[in-house]
Amino acid sequence: MRACSCFSDRLTISYCRSSGPGGQNVNKVNTKAEVRFHLASADWIPEDVRQKMALMHRKRINRAGELIVNSEESRYQMRNLAICLEKIRGLVTEATERPKVVSKETSQQLIERVEKMNRERLRQKRIHSSVKQSRKADFD
Amino acid sequence: MGGNGANKALELLRSLPRVTLANLRPSEGSKKQEKRRGRGRYGGRKCGRGHKGQRQRGNRPRLGFEGGQTPFYLVIPKYGFNDGHSLRRQYQPLSLQRLQYLIDLGRVDPKLPIDLTQLINGRGVTVQPLKRDYGVQLVEEGADIFSAKINIEVQRASELAIAAIEKNGGVVTTSFYDPRSLEILCKPVVFFLRGQPIPKRMLPPEDLVLYYTDAKNRGYLADPSKVEKARLELAKKYGYTLPDITKDELFQMLSTRKDPRQIFFGLAPGWVVSLSDKKILKPTDERLLEYYSS
């Protein structure tokens, strides 16, 4: 995944001026990095992952079908570009993960563990109760 | 129009009289006369001291005194912000913007490997080894503008700075200089005049060994294959294609590195450089050779 995501000919990178305070420097220097690529034709992502991404990140996709990621967090263009690429990698990884399948044995074990914990808790409670009772001086 | 002005200036130079003390005058408003006290009217009378009291009589209490109230500088409790500050290692910052400026002005030659001596000769940085400076560190300021292919050796470098230099096809190395070697590196001529043999550079202390053996910091003690891998990784992270330096015409220059025990390029430890005789004296005794080559 890491090797594929850096084909700069597949990704369209553009720079523009960032927003926020900063005086002359923020007005003149192009530090905001924007990376966009056409999601449907991105053959470096598997088909099902692509569809899942189209569902999950609807808001980031424009009418032409391009996924847009931008970053203006850092003062440096290079770092903003690195952040954009990192974000894209994160999106793809998120879309690739499958729901965790808990095997039958493990789910059994989990239920057994919970029951054991409850039994132990009640046992300790009974012991504590008997200790407190033994301290009572009940003179008949 | 500029040429016309230059010709006019040259004509003036030919025709006007010689510049002497009699012809010179400071520019209007540059020299203001100082107020001499005690010489009447406004500099005199009370002489700027006010009327009676501690002020006029020069008996004011010390700085920080608040009339008996516990002063601010004693109310605040001590905390170890500055503990051991004189033992902390300091590195003079060198921004990529400044480096680009020096290269553009021709004060530092990018065709030769750039060393701390080269930077000091070009008056790019000022390093004070006696003030716990351990060298120079590369800082990211100017990473977007930087466009020079150089072989640079510093003492510390941040990741973005390394990426910016390698993007342009250059090479960065971080190396350690102990204070004695650093002094020699900063002022080589003064050292050569002493007539002592060049000492061998010491290896880094325990806490710095990890730093200089790490390929991510391009340490001089790191494995070259790991450095190659780290270069590729950095290129992937920052999204640029790593230019192939082996196909470069300056590959020979870009791959020159110093030996871990060497201070100067081309001079080995143990040699004595004599500036007056313009000769280099090398040791011949076996034990000395063994010591200096260890």
XYZ file of N, CA and C in Angstrom, chain B residues 49-281:
699
model
N 17.538 65.630 37.735
C 17.485 64.725 38.891
C 16.189 64.859 39.662
N 15.328 65.820 39.319
C 14.088 65.982 40.073
C 14.270 66.903 41.262
N 13.281 66.903 42.257
C 13.274 67.834 43.377
C 13.390 67.077 44.686
N 14.501 67.278 45.461
C 14.753 66.696 46.789
C 14.539 65.176 46.814
N 14.645 64.608 47.942
C 14.320 63.196 48.140
C 15.433 62.259 47.706
N 15.144 60.994 47.760
C 16.125 59.970 47.399
C 16.559 60.106 45.944
N 15.616 60.566 45.084
C 15.933 60.646 43.654
C 17.060 61.632 43.402
N 16.889 62.857 43.990
C 17.894 63.881 43.715
C 19.194 63.549 44.441
N 19.071 62.947 45.635
C 20.259 62.696 46.453
C 20.933 61.373 46.097
N 20.396 60.633 45.113
C 21.059 59.418 44.637
C 21.045 58.287 45.634
N 19.985 58.176 46.469
C 19.940 57.166 47.529
C 18.805 56.187 47.348
N 18.404 55.949 46.133
C 17.277 55.034 45.903
C 17.689 53.613 46.241
N 16.739 52.768 46.722
C 17.096 51.377 47.039
C 17.396 50.560 45.775
N 17.876 49.316 45.985
C 18.313 48.457 44.886
C 17.141 48.068 43.987
N 17.492 47.589 42.795
C 16.499 47.150 41.824
C 15.734 45.958 42.372
N 14.392 46.003 42.265
C 13.577 44.889 42.726
C 12.996 45.098 44.102
N 13.511 46.087 44.876
C 13.015 46.367 46.223
C 11.612 46.945 46.123
N 10.672 46.454 46.961
C 9.290 46.929 46.853
C 8.853 47.589 48.142
N 9.753 48.296 48.788
C 9.418 49.068 49.982
C 9.284 48.208 51.222
N 9.777 46.964 51.198
C 9.673 46.104 52.372
C 8.789 44.904 52.113
N 7.856 45.037 51.192
C 7.025 43.890 50.797
C 7.942 42.869 50.146
N 7.663 41.577 50.352
C 8.532 40.561 49.737
C 8.505 40.758 48.230
N 9.683 41.003 47.641
C 9.678 41.335 46.221
C 9.287 40.141 45.359
N 8.847 40.445 44.142
C 8.369 39.433 43.191
C 9.397 38.325 42.991
N 10.666 38.710 42.851
C 11.677 37.699 42.526
C 11.988 36.779 43.698
N 11.450 37.116 44.927
C 11.628 36.199 46.059
C 10.346 35.454 46.386
N 9.190 36.028 45.957
C 7.907 35.374 46.221
C 7.790 34.083 45.411
N 8.250 34.143 44.186
C 8.115 32.981 43.284
C 9.118 31.921 43.702
N 8.667 30.662 43.957
C 9.604 29.629 44.398
C 10.533 29.190 43.280
N 11.684 28.644 43.685
C 12.657 28.161 42.704
C 12.157 26.869 42.100
N 12.504 26.641 40.819
C 12.177 25.363 40.148
C 13.294 25.073 39.170
N 13.596 23.835 38.969
C 14.770 23.480 38.173
C 14.681 23.690 36.684
N 14.285 24.911 36.235
C 14.245 25.164 34.797
C 15.648 25.208 34.227
N 16.560 25.822 34.988
C 17.907 26.029 34.475
C 18.929 25.084 35.073
N 18.473 23.999 35.718
C 19.412 23.048 36.301
C 20.272 22.429 35.221
N 21.580 22.480 35.452
C 22.484 21.843 34.496
C 22.492 22.486 33.137
N 22.112 23.797 33.055
C 22.068 24.441 31.734
C 23.451 24.542 31.141
N 24.465 24.580 31.999
C 25.822 24.702 31.482
C 26.381 23.363 31.044
N 25.593 22.295 31.233
C 26.049 20.991 30.756
C 25.233 20.525 29.568
N 24.234 21.344 29.178
C 23.380 20.929 28.057
C 24.077 21.218 26.750
N 23.907 20.296 25.792
C 24.522 20.499 24.472
C 23.673 21.453 23.658
N 24.342 22.434 23.020
C 23.625 23.392 22.183
C 24.086 23.249 20.747
N 23.155 23.440 19.831
C 23.484 23.350 18.410
C 23.002 24.618 17.736
N 23.892 25.320 17.055
C 23.531 26.556 16.371
C 22.606 26.226 15.200
N 21.421 26.859 15.092
C 20.528 26.503 13.990
C 20.992 27.106 12.669
N 20.804 26.328 11.601
C 21.092 26.818 10.257
C 19.871 26.517 9.412
N 19.152 27.564 8.980
C 17.948 27.310 8.197
C 18.328 27.061 6.749
N 17.440 26.343 6.048
C 17.678 26.068 4.635
C 17.609 27.357 3.828
N 16.840 28.327 4.332
C 16.749 29.622 3.655
C 18.116 30.309 3.674
N 18.769 30.259 4.862
C 20.086 30.887 4.990
C 21.112 30.163 4.124
N 20.991 28.849 4.087
C 21.924 28.060 3.271
C 21.763 28.398 1.794
N 20.514 28.545 1.365
C 20.249 28.904 -0.040
C 20.808 30.287 -0.337
N 20.627 31.217 0.651
C 21.141 32.576 0.513
C 22.654 32.555 0.338
N 23.341 31.761 1.180
C 24.810 31.695 1.108
C 25.271 31.117 -0.219
N 24.567 30.086 -0.693
C 24.958 29.466 -1.965
C 24.724 30.445 -3.116
N 23.585 31.165 -3.053
C 23.286 32.115 -4.135
C 24.299 33.236 -4.191
N 24.766 33.675 -3.015
C 25.738 34.770 -3.002
C 27.150 34.284 -3.265
N 27.328 32.971 -3.334
C 28.653 32.441 -3.612
C 29.562 32.357 -2.402
N 28.998 32.467 -1.196
C 29.839 32.392 -0.006
C 30.144 30.951 0.371
N 29.296 30.036 -0.115
C 29.525 28.612 0.146
C 29.444 27.905 -1.200
N 30.450 27.079 -1.507
C 30.519 26.463 -2.827
C 29.785 25.129 -2.828
N 28.693 24.991 -3.609
C 27.986 23.707 -3.609
C 28.716 22.607 -4.372
N 29.804 22.984 -5.105
C 30.530 21.970 -5.875
C 31.496 21.181 -4.992
N 31.701 21.633 -3.752
C 32.580 20.918 -2.823
C 31.732 20.444 -1.656
N 32.168 19.380 -0.943
C 31.377 18.964 0.221
C 31.326 20.087 1.257
N 30.110 20.355 1.778
C 29.956 21.464 2.717
C 30.136 20.948 4.128
N 31.072 21.574 4.823
C 31.477 21.164 6.152
C 31.263 22.336 7.088
N 31.433 22.131 8.384
C 31.292 23.246 9.305
C 32.351 24.317 9.032
N 33.551 23.871 8.649
C 34.620 24.838 8.327
C 34.219 25.710 7.146
N 33.604 25.093 6.123
C 33.177 25.862 4.946
C 32.137 26.893 5.338
N 31.202 26.486 6.214
C 30.150 27.407 6.633
C 30.740 28.578 7.410
N 31.736 28.285 8.265
C 32.330 29.357 9.058
C 33.187 30.255 8.180
N 33.888 29.668 7.206
C 34.688 30.479 6.283
C 33.809 31.421 5.489
N 32.606 30.958 5.117
C 31.674 31.811 4.401
C 30.872 32.694 5.326
N 31.237 32.705 6.605
C 30.577 33.507 7.652
C 29.075 33.237 7.659
N 28.696 31.974 7.446
C 27.275 31.640 7.453
C 26.738 31.445 8.854
N 27.549 30.775 9.715
C 27.163 30.549 11.110
C 28.316 30.954 11.996
N 27.997 31.231 13.257
C 29.041 31.487 14.253
C 28.858 30.454 15.346
N 29.887 29.631 15.535
C 29.797 28.572 16.544
C 30.798 28.879 17.643
N 30.355 28.772 18.903
C 31.250 29.040 20.029
C 31.434 27.744 20.814
N 32.511 26.996 20.544
C 32.685 25.704 21.229
C 32.782 25.846 22.740
N 33.260 27.040 23.209
C 33.428 27.225 24.645
C 32.106 27.463 25.353
N 31.031 27.750 24.581
C 29.729 27.983 25.200
C 28.849 26.752 25.047
N 29.434 25.587 25.181
C 28.702 24.324 25.110
C 28.026 24.081 23.772
N 28.507 24.755 22.700
C 28.013 24.464 21.358
C 28.661 23.180 20.889
N 27.848 22.265 20.374
C 28.406 21.029 19.849
C 28.309 20.984 18.333
N 27.959 22.116 17.715
C 27.927 22.153 16.261
C 26.721 22.887 15.719
N 26.238 22.407 14.577
C 25.201 23.098 13.814
C 24.049 22.133 13.583
N 22.809 22.650 13.622
C 21.664 21.795 13.304
C 20.891 22.403 12.135
N 20.366 21.543 11.290
C 19.593 22.012 10.124
C 18.148 22.203 10.522
N 17.610 23.363 10.126
C 16.251 23.753 10.515
C 15.410 23.889 9.251
N 14.086 23.665 9.389
C 13.262 23.575 8.180
C 12.935 24.878 7.478
N 13.163 26.016 8.123
C 12.725 27.290 7.543
C 13.292 27.480 6.142
N 12.421 27.573 5.127
C 12.920 27.708 3.757
C 12.945 26.388 3.014
N 12.249 25.385 3.545
C 12.257 24.070 2.897
C 11.582 24.122 1.534
N 10.578 25.003 1.398
C 9.845 25.056 0.124
C 10.647 25.754 -0.954
N 11.562 26.663 -0.554
C 12.294 27.451 -1.546
C 13.611 26.778 -1.918
N 14.044 25.821 -1.083
C 15.384 25.287 -1.256
C 15.541 24.535 -2.564
N 16.601 24.855 -3.331
C 16.811 24.168 -4.603
C 18.298 24.131 -4.904
N 19.060 23.391 -4.141
C 20.491 23.288 -4.419
C 20.922 21.862 -4.125
N 21.791 21.329 -4.985
C 22.259 19.959 -4.816
C 23.586 20.001 -4.079
N 23.598 19.578 -2.812
C 24.808 19.724 -1.999
C 25.088 18.462 -1.206
N 26.331 18.341 -0.793
C 26.745 17.275 0.111
C 27.082 17.976 1.411
N 26.190 17.917 2.384
C 26.371 18.703 3.599
C 26.524 17.794 4.809
N 27.379 18.233 5.726
C 27.589 17.470 6.952
C 27.320 18.384 8.140
N 26.310 18.033 8.935
C 25.984 18.844 10.107
C 25.984 17.928 11.326
N 25.599 18.483 12.485
C 25.613 17.669 13.696
C 24.234 17.145 14.044
N 23.188 17.874 13.622
C 21.815 17.397 13.818
C 21.005 17.897 12.647
N 19.980 17.130 12.264
C 19.119 17.582 11.170
C 17.716 17.062 11.416
N 16.724 17.932 11.148
C 15.347 17.484 11.312
C 14.894 16.781 10.036
N 13.803 16.014 10.185
C 13.362 15.133 9.092
C 13.002 15.906 7.837
N 12.255 17.011 8.013
C 11.826 17.784 6.848
C 13.019 18.399 6.140
N 14.027 18.822 6.928
C 15.221 19.404 6.304
C 15.944 18.353 5.464
N 16.073 17.132 6.012
C 16.716 16.041 5.261
C 15.932 15.772 3.972
N 14.589 15.757 4.089
C 13.742 15.484 2.918
C 13.943 16.558 1.864
N 13.998 17.834 2.301
C 14.136 18.937 1.349
C 15.453 18.851 0.595
N 16.534 18.462 1.301
C 17.838 18.382 0.631
C 17.882 17.187 -0.304
N 17.321 16.057 0.123
C 17.392 14.857 -0.726
C 16.482 14.973 -1.930
N 15.414 15.768 -1.790
C 14.502 15.987 -2.922
C 15.246 16.642 -4.070
N 16.201 17.531 -3.736
C 16.950 18.223 -4.781
C 18.181 17.449 -5.235
N 18.292 16.200 -4.782
C 19.401 15.373 -5.239
C 20.650 15.489 -4.398
N 20.519 16.052 -3.191
C 21.703 16.221 -2.347
C 21.861 15.089 -1.355
N 22.848 15.239 -0.478
C 23.170 14.204 0.511
C 23.376 14.882 1.854
N 22.773 14.331 2.915
C 22.980 14.883 4.270
C 23.615 13.807 5.132
N 24.535 14.212 5.987
C 25.110 13.288 6.977
C 25.156 14.025 8.306
N 24.874 13.310 9.391
C 25.052 13.930 10.704
C 26.224 13.235 11.368
N 27.140 14.031 11.935
C 28.317 13.437 12.577
C 28.599 14.152 13.873
N 29.402 13.516 14.712
C 29.684 14.054 16.040
C 31.097 14.601 16.105
N 31.246 15.777 16.743
C 32.566 16.338 17.007
C 32.646 16.633 18.484
N 33.632 16.067 19.167
C 33.801 16.415 20.584
C 34.351 17.844 20.662
N 34.215 18.505 21.827
C 34.533 19.942 21.902
C 35.919 20.316 21.390
N 36.936 19.464 21.668
C 38.285 19.788 21.198
C 38.342 19.759 19.672
N 37.782 18.709 19.086
C 37.766 18.617 17.617
C 36.950 19.741 17.012
N 35.876 20.127 17.707
C 35.031 21.193 17.176
C 35.797 22.500 17.125
N 36.586 22.766 18.180
C 37.362 24.003 18.205
C 38.357 24.020 17.058
N 38.984 22.855 16.839
C 39.962 22.755 15.746
C 39.267 22.949 14.408
N 38.077 22.375 14.273
C 37.342 22.484 13.010
C 36.929 23.915 12.735
N 36.513 24.626 13.821
C 36.027 26.000 13.618
C 37.174 26.949 13.298
N 38.326 26.771 13.960
C 39.454 27.690 13.728
C 40.690 26.876 13.371
N 40.765 26.383 12.122
C 41.880 25.517 11.749
C 43.229 26.224 11.731
N 43.227 27.478 11.255
C 44.510 28.201 11.116
C 45.164 28.392 12.487
N 44.353 28.803 13.467
C 44.869 29.009 14.825
C 45.466 27.705 15.363
N 44.806 26.598 15.057
C 45.308 25.302 15.525
C 46.617 24.933 14.838
N 46.689 25.155 13.516
C 47.909 24.771 12.801
C 49.101 25.575 13.286
N 48.837 26.845 13.683
C 49.936 27.676 14.169
C 50.509 27.164 15.484
N 49.731 26.345 16.192
C 50.243 25.790 17.457
C 51.325 24.753 17.232
N 51.269 24.100 16.063
C 52.274 23.092 15.744
C 52.011 21.729 16.342
N 50.768 21.488 16.809
C 50.463 20.178 17.395
C 49.948 19.249 16.302
N 50.134 17.919 16.481
C 49.566 16.993 15.493
C 48.038 16.978 15.588
N 47.399 16.733 14.450
C 45.924 16.714 14.425
C 45.462 15.531 15.276
N 44.610 15.776 16.290
C 44.166 14.663 17.129
C 43.085 13.859 16.407
N 42.817 12.635 16.926
C 41.727 11.886 16.304
C 40.412 12.302 16.953
N 39.351 12.316 16.142
C 38.035 12.722 16.622
C 37.494 11.636 17.529
N 36.948 12.021 18.671
C 36.426 11.026 19.605
C 35.039 10.550 19.176
N 34.690 9.336 19.620
C 33.375 8.781 19.293
C 32.319 9.402 20.207
N 31.037 9.384 19.798
C 30.030 10.080 20.608
C 29.793 9.414 21.959
N 29.322 10.199 22.969
C 29.020 9.623 24.277
C 27.774 8.727 24.202
N 27.519 8.013 25.297
C 26.448 7.005 25.307
C 25.105 7.501 24.817
N 24.703 8.709 25.325
C 23.351 9.140 24.958
C 23.233 9.545 23.494
N 24.380 9.795 22.824
C 24.300 10.184 21.414
C 24.564 9.041 20.460
N 25.043 7.907 20.993
C 25.368 6.781 20.097
C 24.127 6.328 19.331
N 23.003 6.255 20.058
C 21.749 5.826 19.405
C 21.356 6.771 18.276
N 21.591 8.065 18.508
C 21.222 9.060 17.497
C 22.065 8.888 16.246
N 23.399 8.714 16.436
C 24.289 8.684 15.273
C 24.374 7.331 14.599
N 23.811 6.290 15.225
C 23.781 4.991 14.550
C 22.440 4.753 13.874
N 21.547 5.764 13.936
C 20.224 5.613 13.337
C 20.255 6.109 11.899
N 19.717 5.286 10.965
C 19.725 5.683 9.555
C 18.736 6.817 9.314
N 17.701 6.925 10.162
C 16.691 7.973 9.935
C 17.300 9.358 10.098
N 18.318 9.468 10.992
C 18.984 10.746 11.184
C 20.174 10.897 10.261
N 20.391 9.920 9.353
C 21.544 9.877 8.448
C 22.827 9.975 9.258
N 22.912 9.220 10.352
C 24.098 9.261 11.195
C 25.309 8.701 10.481
N 26.499 9.198 10.885
C 27.718 8.751 10.189
C 28.135 7.357 10.604
N 27.559 6.860 11.704
C 27.889 5.502 12.136
C 26.819 4.497 11.708
N 25.831 4.960 10.934
C 24.740 4.057 10.541
C 25.154 3.187 9.369
N 24.403 2.097 9.177
C 24.636 1.156 8.084
C 24.247 1.793 6.750
N 25.131 1.813 5.735
C 24.788 2.487 4.475
C 23.553 1.910 3.784
N 23.351 0.592 3.878
C 22.166 0.003 3.232
C 20.890 0.499 3.909
N 20.969 0.645 5.254
C 19.791 1.156 5.976
C 19.541 2.602 5.614
N 20.626 3.349 5.369
C 20.471 4.751 4.967
C 19.748 4.816 3.624
N 20.104 3.893 2.699
C 19.417 3.859 1.394
C 17.920 3.621 1.575
N 17.609 2.650 2.443
C 16.196 2.333 2.707
C 15.480 3.529 3.290
N 16.177 4.215 4.232
C 15.561 5.371 4.883
C 15.291 6.477 3.865
N 16.210 6.612 2.874
C 16.017 7.620 1.830
C 14.743 7.328 1.032
N 14.575 6.053 0.695
C 13.383 5.675 -0.081
C 12.117 5.920 0.718
N 12.188 5.550 2.015
C 11.009 5.727 2.880
C 10.619 7.172 2.998
N 11.631 8.024 3.136
C 11.354 9.456 3.283
C 10.719 9.994 2.008
N 11.219 9.494 0.852
C 10.657 9.941 -0.428
C 9.185 9.538 -0.531
N 8.893 8.321 -0.039
C 7.487 7.881 -0.079
C 6.640 8.726 0.849
N 7.194 9.047 2.010
C 6.408 9.795 2.987
C 6.079 11.199 2.478
N 7.079 11.854 1.875
C 6.849 13.225 1.456
C 6.401 13.345 0.002
N 6.248 12.217 -0.670
C 5.631 12.240 -1.993
C 6.478 12.843 -3.091
N 7.796 12.590 -3.137
C 8.608 13.034 -4.265
C 9.404 11.835 -4.764
N 9.794 11.877 -6.037
C 10.611 10.768 -6.561
C 12.061 11.036 -6.208
N 12.719 10.043 -5.606
C 14.094 10.224 -5.161
C 15.028 10.242 -6.372
N 15.728 11.360 -6.628
C 16.620 11.389 -7.791
C 17.807 10.451 -7.577
N 18.200 9.761 -8.645
C 19.268 8.774 -8.556
C 20.617 9.478 -8.572
N 21.344 9.477 -7.447
C 22.600 10.238 -7.426
C 23.748 9.487 -8.089
N 23.598 8.160 -8.281
C 24.689 7.419 -8.921
C 24.855 7.852 -10.372
N 23.746 8.358 -10.988
C 23.845 8.761 -12.388
C 24.234 10.222 -12.520
N 24.546 10.843 -11.370
C 24.867 12.255 -11.378
C 26.324 12.467 -11.765
N 26.622 13.634 -12.359
C 28.015 13.912 -12.725
C 28.861 14.188 -11.486
N 28.187 14.718 -10.416
C 28.916 15.045 -9.200
C 28.864 13.907 -8.194
N 28.612 12.685 -8.657
C 28.451 11.552 -7.736
C 29.687 11.362 -6.865
N 30.862 11.560 -7.471
C 32.120 11.403 -6.716
C 32.147 12.342 -5.512
N 31.799 13.604 -5.775
C 31.800 14.602 -4.711
C 30.712 14.300 -3.685
N 29.522 13.879 -4.159
C 28.394 13.668 -3.261
C 28.612 12.473 -2.350
N 29.477 11.541 -2.770
C 29.666 10.361 -1.939
C 30.891 10.458 -1.042
N 31.624 11.583 -1.070
C 32.790 11.707 -0.165
C 32.295 11.880 1.256
N 32.801 11.026 2.125
C 32.467 11.126 3.547
C 33.752 11.115 4.349
N 33.646 11.658 5.575
C 34.832 11.625 6.432
C 34.858 10.322 7.215
N 36.061 9.861 7.493
C 36.260 8.724 8.392
C 35.789 9.134 9.792
N 35.224 8.227 10.593
C 34.777 8.622 11.936
C 35.845 9.251 12.821
N 37.126 8.989 12.543
C 38.199 9.570 13.365
C 38.859 10.777 12.710
N 38.333 11.167 11.539
C 38.995 12.237 10.782
C 38.330 13.569 11.077
N 39.127 14.652 11.159
C 38.525 15.959 11.396
C 38.420 16.743 10.098
N 39.485 16.726 9.301
C 39.496 17.492 8.049
C 39.484 16.535 6.870
N 38.894 16.990 5.779
C 38.969 16.229 4.532
C 40.402 16.247 4.050
N 40.940 15.123 3.734
C 42.282 15.103 3.153
C 43.418 15.115 4.153
N 43.115 15.310 5.445
C 44.178 15.274 6.459
C 43.828 14.189 7.457
N 44.787 13.342 7.753
C 44.525 12.249 8.695
C 44.991 12.641 10.095
N 44.463 12.002 11.140
C 44.957 12.327 12.489
C 46.416 11.923 12.644
N 47.171 12.738 13.366
C 48.584 12.450 13.568
C 49.494 13.328 12.733
N 48.963 13.922 11.661
C 49.808 14.754 10.805
C 49.980 16.122 11.437
N 51.143 16.735 11.167
C 51.396 18.094 11.629
C 51.449 18.979 10.392
N 50.633 20.032 10.409
C 50.612 20.950 9.265
C 51.435 22.161 9.639
N 52.447 22.463 8.823
C 53.296 23.614 9.107
C 52.983 24.681 8.065
N 52.333 25.785 8.531
C 51.894 26.807 7.570
C 53.073 27.631 7.072
N 54.082 27.858 7.952
C 55.202 28.712 7.532
C 56.063 27.995 6.507
N 56.302 26.672 6.724
C 57.111 25.926 5.753
C 56.281 25.409 4.601
N 54.956 25.510 4.710
C 54.012 24.987 3.719
C 54.269 23.504 3.483
N 54.414 22.749 4.618
C 54.652 21.306 4.492
C 53.736 20.561 5.450
N 53.536 19.269 5.161
C 52.803 18.414 6.090
C 53.775 17.355 6.572
N 53.868 17.174 7.910
C 54.774 16.179 8.476
C 53.948 15.011 8.978
